[in-house]
Amino acid sequence: MSKLKVMDLRKDYKYGFHDPEDYVYKSEKGLSEDVVRQISAQKDEPDWMLQQRLRALKIFREKPMPKWGNQDLLGQMDFDDIYYYIRPMEKQGKSWDEVPENIKKTFDRLGIPEAERKFLAGVTAQYESEVVYHSMREDLVEQGVIFLDMDSGLREHEEMVKKYFGSVIPARDNKFSALNTAVWSGGSFIYIPKGVNVEIPLQAYFRINAQNMGQFERTLIIADEGSSVHYIEGCTAPTYSSDSLHSAVVELIAMPTARIRYTTIQNWSNNVYNLVTKRAVAHANATVEWIDGNLGSKLTMKYPSIYLMGEGAHGEVLSIAMAGKGQHQDAGAKVIHSAPNTSSQIVSKSISKQGGRGTYRGLVKVDPEARDARVNVKCDALIIGDASRSDTYPAMEINNKTAKVEHEATVSKVEAEQLFYLQSRGLTEDEATTMIVNGFIAPFTKELPMEYAVELNRLIALEMEGSVG
Amino acid sequence: MAQIDNIQFNIRSSEPEWLTKFRKKSWDLFSKQKWADLDLEEWRYVEPQSLYENMKTSANGHLRRPHLSKNEHALLVTHANESEEKATFSNELPIQVSTLGDLNETDAKDVLSILNLPLTHHRQDVFGSLNLACFNQSTYISIEEGACIDAPLILDQIVSSPISLLVVHLKERSNLNLVERWSSGASDSNNIHHARVICLLETGSKLSFMSTQNVNEESQLLSHHHFFLHKDAQLEATYLPLGGALSRQEQLVTFLGEGAHAKTNGLVFGHKKQVFDFHSVQHHDVPRCESDLFFRNVVTDQSKSIFVGNVAIREGASGTVANQANKNLLLSAEAEAVTTPKLEIDTEDVVCGHGATVATLSETEIFYLQSRGLTREQAIKMIVGGFFSPILERLPAGLVRDEVLESVEQRIQEVSL
């Protein structure tokens, strides 16, 4: 395969377009107390939230940058070169007609309204800092399901937000959770009442359009006793030469016997830093599943975690990461067993190609009170090309003798024999490799709704094109 | 005389100039290093500050020099204060054992070049620099080209000498079986020791290295072992720490030539409040080398075992085969096992895998053994013995293996369950 083809690959990133910037409000570049106050004022927030933001800003300034992870890329970040708040339109749309033409065009090109009509129970579309479109099926509204953007959630359900906001991930947790708490805007607020099963997925779509934009959505999902919900998010951004920052905080609370599945397909352009804190609490007999797909971004650092706090709780993290040229996917999972009879499973699949770097970084902790915990961790990595890199950093801290913990990892390249076989059946080397990669990630793909699985396979085929040779 | 934080760095008047220079250089490095520079991940489970405080108070000690002797089974190296006479062992064997200060010019050059080999993948931390500046016991062992020492060479070390440095040089195609045995001295006022070992294995040489310790219950033993392997060299390292309150070992293997092979075995049976903290890095920089780490740890009472292994395969190290396995058995409610088998892989053409498990005893197995007339304790001890056997089977036959078997057996018997 020619070098030229490889170089051109990123042009195929079909979400790399951007629209002219036309905004109702755009904060000045950089972070200051003033900016934080302005964000709060724009949203007309209660005072406690403003105070919380200001406290978090102070924490953000006190905390050092992480001393681990990709120090080169983290060192290049410039917090003063980022717009922390951009408001694209005056009022949120309830139908696509109300959304400004240029934004609507963007989402049309991303296929959002089409998807909504077909198979979604509700949709939120966030453009820069604000949710521009939001809708939910009538029957769910009647059952008491709340699916709002976070700002409306705060306005309409202040008590609940006050109770749970930051209860799973406090501002002090890490530098980026502090940053998010200080300047958060948008994201989803979801409450599923007792016993309600939302059978088809709720979706959020996050889009960064402006250059040097920082997107800090904040999502809080509460599934009350016996309820279930599946939430899907997708992310894209235009390709710019300067960097953008996406730093979300996602908190999930699964009450006894509730079930939450959270699916992410992250396909940010290669100039986005994706530094996200995601954490769930699972109470007795509840189940939380993180399905995490990382295709885009320059540097992703994301370790969805589950605290199993109630007896019989179960957690699963299933993730794939594909690191291409210039990308570092530093992803993983954390599970903390704090109650008896809890179980967890982590499956991680990473593909490094064309000099990309895939990292699995995980933690499994079994506390003394977590009798009879069951843990299973499996990390597989596929390396394509000699300059690519794959790391595995699994930590397991076991403090209970009744725990049963298993960890396994393998790293391999695409087998020459498999390639030869497929080529002998008439496939080109590219097609054969793509097929092997698709097979490698099949355990992930089959957990996605059909439409997403098809799209993912297509994306991978696109990514794999020209990767060989 | 330099002084920092009350540590005295004595320039030893009896030592040759090159050594004084080297100590000064290491001292300068040490005095520039800060606590904050310590790799937090490396020190996640053991608090370094108090170790350092202990270390400071004992950094000075009498200079000690090695003595070589021989019995029917083995060559023995012991250490005595330097004021005593130089060893007079008439040496017809192709082996040299000496303190660094006694070396002739050629050997001194050789030692310096070994000491200056780069610490790949690893920064030298404050303990390491302090060691090179202040060691009071040094041993240089070199084996001549093509020589094969049949009898094991046993180094009997005591923790009461606070800082020790061991440099081993296996010249081309030589062969050595080295056993390092740590114990507590009779009158122990000092309970902390830092041991540094640097081994250079030249082309085609073969080293079987065993490190075992049975120091008293208060002792804290820190060690840093670095092995450099040239083309086709073979290393078989075995770790068997038994005693001490804290046993922290760092092992680094750097491959300098193609086709080298390093196998590391380890076995831990912790009880009471013992902490075993083992860190290893296998650094593959050149093609077609093999590394293999295999650890089995059992902890009971409130003891804790930590295994952190890292296989780093750099660009160009194609054809590498690397394996890593750590299995843990928890016997009591308050025991803790930490296992972190890491991989950092920069190249495509590798075969690499790792596995780790943590579990407790199977009640079915215990029940079965009890039904055959064993007491519960006997049954558990038998299962633990069986758990260790895959490690024991990997050891080369001979004196070392016999000694390990005996120590493990004794350990199993003495631990109360």
Short mmCIF file of N, CA and C in Angstrom, two decimals, chain A residues 295-353:
data_model
loop_
_atom_site.label_atom_id
_atom_site.label_comp_id
_atom_site.label_asym_id
_atom_site.label_seq_id
_atom_site.Cartn_x
_atom_site.Cartn_y
_atom_site.Cartn_z
N LEU A 295 -12.94 5.69 19.21
CA LEU A 295 -12.33 5.67 17.88
C LEU A 295 -11.54 6.94 17.62
N GLY A 296 -12.08 8.06 18.08
CA GLY A 296 -11.47 9.34 17.73
C GLY A 296 -10.64 9.93 18.84
N SER A 297 -10.40 11.24 18.72
CA SER A 297 -9.65 12.06 19.66
C SER A 297 -8.15 11.95 19.49
N LYS A 298 -7.45 12.95 20.04
CA LYS A 298 -5.99 12.95 20.03
C LYS A 298 -5.51 12.13 21.23
N LEU A 299 -6.01 12.53 22.41
CA LEU A 299 -5.71 11.79 23.62
C LEU A 299 -7.01 11.55 24.38
N THR A 300 -7.31 10.30 24.61
CA THR A 300 -8.45 9.99 25.48
C THR A 300 -7.91 9.43 26.78
N MET A 301 -8.40 9.95 27.90
CA MET A 301 -8.11 9.33 29.18
C MET A 301 -9.45 9.12 29.86
N LYS A 302 -9.86 7.88 29.92
CA LYS A 302 -11.22 7.61 30.38
C LYS A 302 -11.28 6.22 30.98
N TYR A 303 -11.66 6.13 32.23
CA TYR A 303 -11.70 4.84 32.92
C TYR A 303 -13.06 4.70 33.61
N PRO A 304 -14.10 4.32 32.87
CA PRO A 304 -15.42 4.21 33.48
C PRO A 304 -15.34 3.30 34.71
N SER A 305 -15.92 3.74 35.80
CA SER A 305 -15.79 2.92 37.01
C SER A 305 -17.14 2.60 37.62
N ILE A 306 -17.16 1.53 38.38
CA ILE A 306 -18.39 1.08 39.02
C ILE A 306 -18.08 0.77 40.47
N TYR A 307 -18.82 1.37 41.38
CA TYR A 307 -18.73 1.04 42.79
C TYR A 307 -19.89 0.12 43.12
N LEU A 308 -19.56 -1.13 43.46
CA LEU A 308 -20.61 -2.08 43.79
C LEU A 308 -20.85 -1.98 45.28
N MET A 309 -21.90 -1.24 45.66
CA MET A 309 -22.12 -0.87 47.06
C MET A 309 -23.15 -1.75 47.76
N GLY A 310 -23.98 -2.44 46.98
CA GLY A 310 -25.03 -3.24 47.60
C GLY A 310 -24.84 -4.71 47.30
N GLU A 311 -25.33 -5.55 48.17
CA GLU A 311 -25.16 -6.98 47.99
C GLU A 311 -25.73 -7.43 46.65
N GLY A 312 -24.98 -8.30 45.98
CA GLY A 312 -25.47 -8.86 44.72
C GLY A 312 -25.37 -7.95 43.51
N ALA A 313 -24.75 -6.79 43.67
CA ALA A 313 -24.64 -5.87 42.53
C ALA A 313 -23.68 -6.44 41.49
N HIS A 314 -23.90 -6.04 40.27
CA HIS A 314 -23.08 -6.57 39.18
C HIS A 314 -22.63 -5.43 38.27
N GLY A 315 -21.39 -5.48 37.85
CA GLY A 315 -20.88 -4.43 36.97
C GLY A 315 -20.17 -5.03 35.78
N GLU A 316 -20.35 -4.38 34.63
CA GLU A 316 -19.64 -4.83 33.44
C GLU A 316 -19.08 -3.66 32.68
N VAL A 317 -17.88 -3.79 32.23
CA VAL A 317 -17.31 -2.78 31.34
C VAL A 317 -16.80 -3.52 30.11
N LEU A 318 -17.29 -3.05 28.98
CA LEU A 318 -16.89 -3.66 27.72
C LEU A 318 -16.36 -2.53 26.86
N SER A 319 -15.10 -2.57 26.51
CA SER A 319 -14.61 -1.41 25.77
C SER A 319 -13.73 -1.81 24.60
N ILE A 320 -13.81 -0.99 23.55
CA ILE A 320 -12.85 -1.14 22.47
C ILE A 320 -12.18 0.20 22.25
N ALA A 321 -10.95 0.16 21.84
CA ALA A 321 -10.25 1.39 21.52
C ALA A 321 -9.47 1.14 20.24
N MET A 322 -9.53 2.12 19.37
CA MET A 322 -8.77 2.00 18.13
C MET A 322 -7.88 3.22 18.04
N ALA A 323 -6.59 3.00 18.11
CA ALA A 323 -5.65 4.12 18.08
C ALA A 323 -4.91 4.13 16.75
N GLY A 324 -5.13 5.19 15.98
CA GLY A 324 -4.45 5.34 14.70
C GLY A 324 -3.31 6.33 14.83
N LYS A 325 -2.90 6.84 13.69
CA LYS A 325 -1.78 7.77 13.65
C LYS A 325 -2.00 8.97 14.58
N GLY A 326 -1.03 9.26 15.41
CA GLY A 326 -1.09 10.44 16.26
C GLY A 326 -2.09 10.34 17.40
N GLN A 327 -2.66 9.18 17.60
CA GLN A 327 -3.67 9.06 18.65
C GLN A 327 -3.16 8.25 19.83
N HIS A 328 -3.61 8.61 21.01
CA HIS A 328 -3.34 7.78 22.18
C HIS A 328 -4.67 7.53 22.90
N GLN A 329 -5.10 6.28 22.85
CA GLN A 329 -6.33 5.90 23.53
C GLN A 329 -5.94 5.28 24.87
N ASP A 330 -6.03 6.07 25.91
CA ASP A 330 -5.67 5.59 27.25
C ASP A 330 -6.99 5.34 27.98
N ALA A 331 -7.49 4.12 27.80
CA ALA A 331 -8.82 3.83 28.35
C ALA A 331 -8.73 2.63 29.28
N GLY A 332 -9.79 2.36 29.96
CA GLY A 332 -9.74 1.22 30.87
C GLY A 332 -11.00 1.10 31.67
N ALA A 333 -10.88 0.61 32.88
CA ALA A 333 -12.05 0.40 33.71
C ALA A 333 -11.63 0.26 35.16
N LYS A 334 -12.53 0.63 36.06
CA LYS A 334 -12.28 0.41 37.48
C LYS A 334 -13.52 -0.20 38.11
N VAL A 335 -13.33 -1.22 38.89
CA VAL A 335 -14.46 -1.77 39.63
C VAL A 335 -14.06 -1.92 41.09
N ILE A 336 -14.87 -1.38 41.97
CA ILE A 336 -14.60 -1.49 43.39
C ILE A 336 -15.71 -2.31 44.04
N HIS A 337 -15.33 -3.45 44.59
CA HIS A 337 -16.31 -4.33 45.23
C HIS A 337 -16.37 -3.97 46.72
N SER A 338 -17.52 -3.44 47.16
CA SER A 338 -17.65 -3.05 48.56
C SER A 338 -18.76 -3.78 49.29
N ALA A 339 -19.35 -4.76 48.65
CA ALA A 339 -20.45 -5.49 49.30
C ALA A 339 -20.36 -6.96 48.93
N PRO A 340 -20.98 -7.82 49.74
CA PRO A 340 -20.88 -9.26 49.49
C PRO A 340 -21.55 -9.67 48.19
N ASN A 341 -21.12 -10.81 47.68
CA ASN A 341 -21.73 -11.44 46.51
C ASN A 341 -21.81 -10.53 45.28
N THR A 342 -20.88 -9.65 45.14
CA THR A 342 -20.88 -8.80 43.96
C THR A 342 -20.03 -9.44 42.88
N SER A 343 -20.31 -9.10 41.64
CA SER A 343 -19.52 -9.67 40.56
C SER A 343 -19.24 -8.62 39.49
N SER A 344 -18.15 -8.79 38.79
CA SER A 344 -17.85 -7.84 37.73
C SER A 344 -17.08 -8.52 36.61
N GLN A 345 -17.19 -7.90 35.47
CA GLN A 345 -16.49 -8.43 34.31
C GLN A 345 -15.96 -7.26 33.49
N ILE A 346 -14.70 -7.33 33.11
CA ILE A 346 -14.13 -6.29 32.27
C ILE A 346 -13.57 -6.96 31.03
N VAL A 347 -14.01 -6.50 29.88
CA VAL A 347 -13.43 -6.99 28.63
C VAL A 347 -12.93 -5.78 27.85
N SER A 348 -11.67 -5.80 27.53
CA SER A 348 -11.12 -4.66 26.81
C SER A 348 -10.42 -5.15 25.56
N LYS A 349 -10.72 -4.48 24.46
CA LYS A 349 -10.09 -4.86 23.19
C LYS A 349 -9.45 -3.62 22.62
N SER A 350 -8.19 -3.67 22.32
CA SER A 350 -7.61 -2.48 21.73
C SER A 350 -6.84 -2.81 20.47
N ILE A 351 -6.89 -1.88 19.55
CA ILE A 351 -6.21 -2.04 18.27
C ILE A 351 -5.30 -0.83 18.09
N SER A 352 -4.02 -1.07 17.93
CA SER A 352 -3.10 0.04 17.67
C SER A 352 -2.58 -0.13 16.25
N LYS A 353 -2.64 0.95 15.49
CA LYS A 353 -2.15 0.85 14.12
C LYS A 353 -1.48 2.15 13.70
#
